[in-house]
Short mmCIF file of C-alpha atoms in Angstrom, two decimals:
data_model
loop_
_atom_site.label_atom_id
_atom_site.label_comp_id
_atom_site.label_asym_id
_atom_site.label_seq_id
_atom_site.Cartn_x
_atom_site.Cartn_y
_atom_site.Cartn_z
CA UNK A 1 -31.41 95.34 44.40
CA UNK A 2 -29.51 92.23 44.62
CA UNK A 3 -28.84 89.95 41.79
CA UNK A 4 -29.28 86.00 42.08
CA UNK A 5 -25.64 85.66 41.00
CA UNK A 6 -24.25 88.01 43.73
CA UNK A 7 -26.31 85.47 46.28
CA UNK A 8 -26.01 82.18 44.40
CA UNK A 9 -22.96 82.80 42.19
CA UNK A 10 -21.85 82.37 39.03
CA UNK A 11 -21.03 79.03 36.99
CA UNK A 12 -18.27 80.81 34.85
CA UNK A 13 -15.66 81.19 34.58
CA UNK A 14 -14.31 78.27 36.55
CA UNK A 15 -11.91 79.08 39.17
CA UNK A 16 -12.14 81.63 41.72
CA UNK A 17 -12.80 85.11 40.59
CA UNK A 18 -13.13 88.52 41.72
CA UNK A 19 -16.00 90.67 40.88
CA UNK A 20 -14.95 94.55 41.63
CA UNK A 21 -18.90 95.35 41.25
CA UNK A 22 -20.32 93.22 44.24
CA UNK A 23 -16.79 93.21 46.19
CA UNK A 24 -17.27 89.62 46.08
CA UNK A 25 -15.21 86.60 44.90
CA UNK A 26 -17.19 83.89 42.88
CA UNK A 27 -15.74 80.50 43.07
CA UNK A 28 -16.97 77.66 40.90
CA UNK A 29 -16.10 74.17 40.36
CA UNK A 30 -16.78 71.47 37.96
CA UNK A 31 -17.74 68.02 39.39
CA UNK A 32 -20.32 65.34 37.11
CA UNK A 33 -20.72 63.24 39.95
CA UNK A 34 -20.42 65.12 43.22
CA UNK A 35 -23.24 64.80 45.53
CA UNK A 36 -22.31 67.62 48.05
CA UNK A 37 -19.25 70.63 48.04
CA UNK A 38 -17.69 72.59 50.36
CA UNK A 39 -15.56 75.67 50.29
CA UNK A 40 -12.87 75.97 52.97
CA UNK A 41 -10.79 79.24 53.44
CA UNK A 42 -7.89 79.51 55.19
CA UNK A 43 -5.80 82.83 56.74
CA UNK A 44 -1.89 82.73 55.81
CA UNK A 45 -1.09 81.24 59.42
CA UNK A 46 -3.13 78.70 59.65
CA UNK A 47 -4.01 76.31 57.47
CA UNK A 48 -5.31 73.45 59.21
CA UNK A 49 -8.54 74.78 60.30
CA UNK A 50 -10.47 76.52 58.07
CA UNK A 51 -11.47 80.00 59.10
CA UNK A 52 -14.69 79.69 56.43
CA UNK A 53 -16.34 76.65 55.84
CA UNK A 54 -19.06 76.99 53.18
CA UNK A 55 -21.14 74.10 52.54
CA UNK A 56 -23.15 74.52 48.87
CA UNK A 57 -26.43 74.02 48.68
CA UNK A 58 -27.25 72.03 45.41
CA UNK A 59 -30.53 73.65 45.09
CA UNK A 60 -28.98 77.02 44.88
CA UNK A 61 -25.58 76.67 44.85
CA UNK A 62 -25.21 74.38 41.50
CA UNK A 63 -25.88 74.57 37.79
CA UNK A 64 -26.02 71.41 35.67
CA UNK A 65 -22.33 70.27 36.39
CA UNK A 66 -20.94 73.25 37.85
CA UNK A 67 -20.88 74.13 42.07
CA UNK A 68 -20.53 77.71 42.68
CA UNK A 69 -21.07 80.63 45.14
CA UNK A 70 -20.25 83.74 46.14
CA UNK A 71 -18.69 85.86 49.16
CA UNK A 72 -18.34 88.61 50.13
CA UNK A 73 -14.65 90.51 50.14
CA UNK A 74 -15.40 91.78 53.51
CA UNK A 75 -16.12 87.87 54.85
CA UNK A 76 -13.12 87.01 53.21
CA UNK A 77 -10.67 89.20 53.86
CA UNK A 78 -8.57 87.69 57.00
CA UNK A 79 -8.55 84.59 53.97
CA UNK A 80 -5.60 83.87 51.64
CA UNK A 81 -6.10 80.31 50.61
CA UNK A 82 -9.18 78.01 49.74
CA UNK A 83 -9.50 74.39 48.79
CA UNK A 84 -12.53 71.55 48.05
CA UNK A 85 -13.52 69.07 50.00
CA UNK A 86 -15.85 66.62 47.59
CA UNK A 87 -18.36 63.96 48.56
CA UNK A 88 -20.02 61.29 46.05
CA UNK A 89 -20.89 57.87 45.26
CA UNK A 90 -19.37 55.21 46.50
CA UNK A 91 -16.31 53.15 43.87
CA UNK A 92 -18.99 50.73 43.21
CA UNK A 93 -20.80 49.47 40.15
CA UNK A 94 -20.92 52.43 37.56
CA UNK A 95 -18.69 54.93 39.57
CA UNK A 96 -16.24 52.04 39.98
CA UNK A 97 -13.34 54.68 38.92
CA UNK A 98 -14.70 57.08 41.25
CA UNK A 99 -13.00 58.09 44.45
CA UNK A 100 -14.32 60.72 46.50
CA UNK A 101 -13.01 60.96 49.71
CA UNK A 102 -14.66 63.46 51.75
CA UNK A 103 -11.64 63.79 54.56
CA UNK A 104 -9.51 65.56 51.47
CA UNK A 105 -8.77 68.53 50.64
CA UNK A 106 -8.81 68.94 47.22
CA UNK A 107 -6.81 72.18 44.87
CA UNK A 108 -8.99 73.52 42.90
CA UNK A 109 -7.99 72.60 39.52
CA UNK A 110 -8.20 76.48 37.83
CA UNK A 111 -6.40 77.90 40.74
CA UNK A 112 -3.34 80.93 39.05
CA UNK A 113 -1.35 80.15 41.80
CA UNK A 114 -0.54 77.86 44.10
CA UNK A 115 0.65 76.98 47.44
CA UNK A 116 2.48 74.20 48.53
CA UNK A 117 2.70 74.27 52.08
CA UNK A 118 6.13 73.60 53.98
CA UNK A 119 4.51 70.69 55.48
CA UNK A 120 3.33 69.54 52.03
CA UNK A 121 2.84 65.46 52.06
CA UNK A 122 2.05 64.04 48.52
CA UNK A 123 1.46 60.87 50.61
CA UNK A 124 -1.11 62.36 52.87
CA UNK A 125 -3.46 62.74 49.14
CA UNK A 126 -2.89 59.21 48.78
CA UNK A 127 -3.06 57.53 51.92
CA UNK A 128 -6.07 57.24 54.34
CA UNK A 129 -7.05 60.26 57.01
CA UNK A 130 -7.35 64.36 56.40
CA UNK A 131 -4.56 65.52 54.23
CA UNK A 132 -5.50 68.96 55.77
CA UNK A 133 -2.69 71.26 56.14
CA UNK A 134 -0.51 68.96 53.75
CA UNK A 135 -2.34 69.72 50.94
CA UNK A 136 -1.87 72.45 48.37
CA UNK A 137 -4.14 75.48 47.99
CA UNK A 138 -5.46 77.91 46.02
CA UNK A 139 -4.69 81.17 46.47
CA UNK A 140 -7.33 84.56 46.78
CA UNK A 141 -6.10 87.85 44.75
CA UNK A 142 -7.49 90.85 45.05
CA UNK A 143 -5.83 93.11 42.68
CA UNK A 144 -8.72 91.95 40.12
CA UNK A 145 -6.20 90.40 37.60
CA UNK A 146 -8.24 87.59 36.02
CA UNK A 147 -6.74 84.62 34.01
CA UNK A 148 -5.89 84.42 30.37
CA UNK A 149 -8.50 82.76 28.38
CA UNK A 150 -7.09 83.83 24.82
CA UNK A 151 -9.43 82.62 22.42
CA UNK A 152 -11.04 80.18 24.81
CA UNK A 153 -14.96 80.62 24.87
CA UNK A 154 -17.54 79.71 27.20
#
């Protein structure tokens, strides 16, 4: 029988993880204002155009604060990379210091490791248009290593 979290995901921990049980990864990501997520993967040569693009459903995909699904290994496994792209309320009264910008790619702020493309643009984050393929990305693992809470709790 499947579980809720191996269709909806997991809030926790925050990041992307693997979970050997369902071969699945479970990403989440923490965002007070977002109105709408989505999930891009990318294979090592290309990483322009997503080869997964996962929209998240609010309704099942997020928990008080936190987006998050899960895939499948088997979906992902031509996938090395992933990244955000974030949608919210317009920088305007209240969410004045708000600035979501829904042609970005965003790194997902728990990501282990990193990679900084070699066409890697700081000034693509900052100025208008897709940053995609200039932007930094997470990176998948699948030898199940997890990261190093230490006496962190949930």
């Amino acid at each position: 029988m499947t579980s809720w979290a191996s269709y909806e995901g997991l809030p926790f921990p925050l990041g992307v993880s693997r979970c050997p049980e369902d071969h699945a990864y479970n990403f989440a990501l923490y965002s007070k204002h977002a109105t709408s997520v989505r999930l891009l993967l990318f294979r090592d040569d290309e990483l322009v155009s997503p080869e997964i693009d996962v929209v998240l459903d609010p309704l099942v995909n997020k928990s008080g604060r936190v987006w998050h699904v899960r895939l499948a290994e088997a979906k992902v496994e031509r996938c090395r990379f992933y990244g955000f792209v974030v949608d919210g309320p317009a920088a305007a009264g209240p969410f004045e210091a708000h600035a979501f910008h829904p042609d970005k790619l965003l790194l997902d702020p728990y990501a282990r490791c990193v990679l900084c493309p070699a066409t890697f643009d700081r000034s693509a984050a900052i100025g208008p248009g897709s940053n995609f393929g200039k932007a930094p990305l997470g990176m998948l693992f699948s030898d199940g290593s997890a990261f190093e809470w230490r006496d962190d709790r949930r």
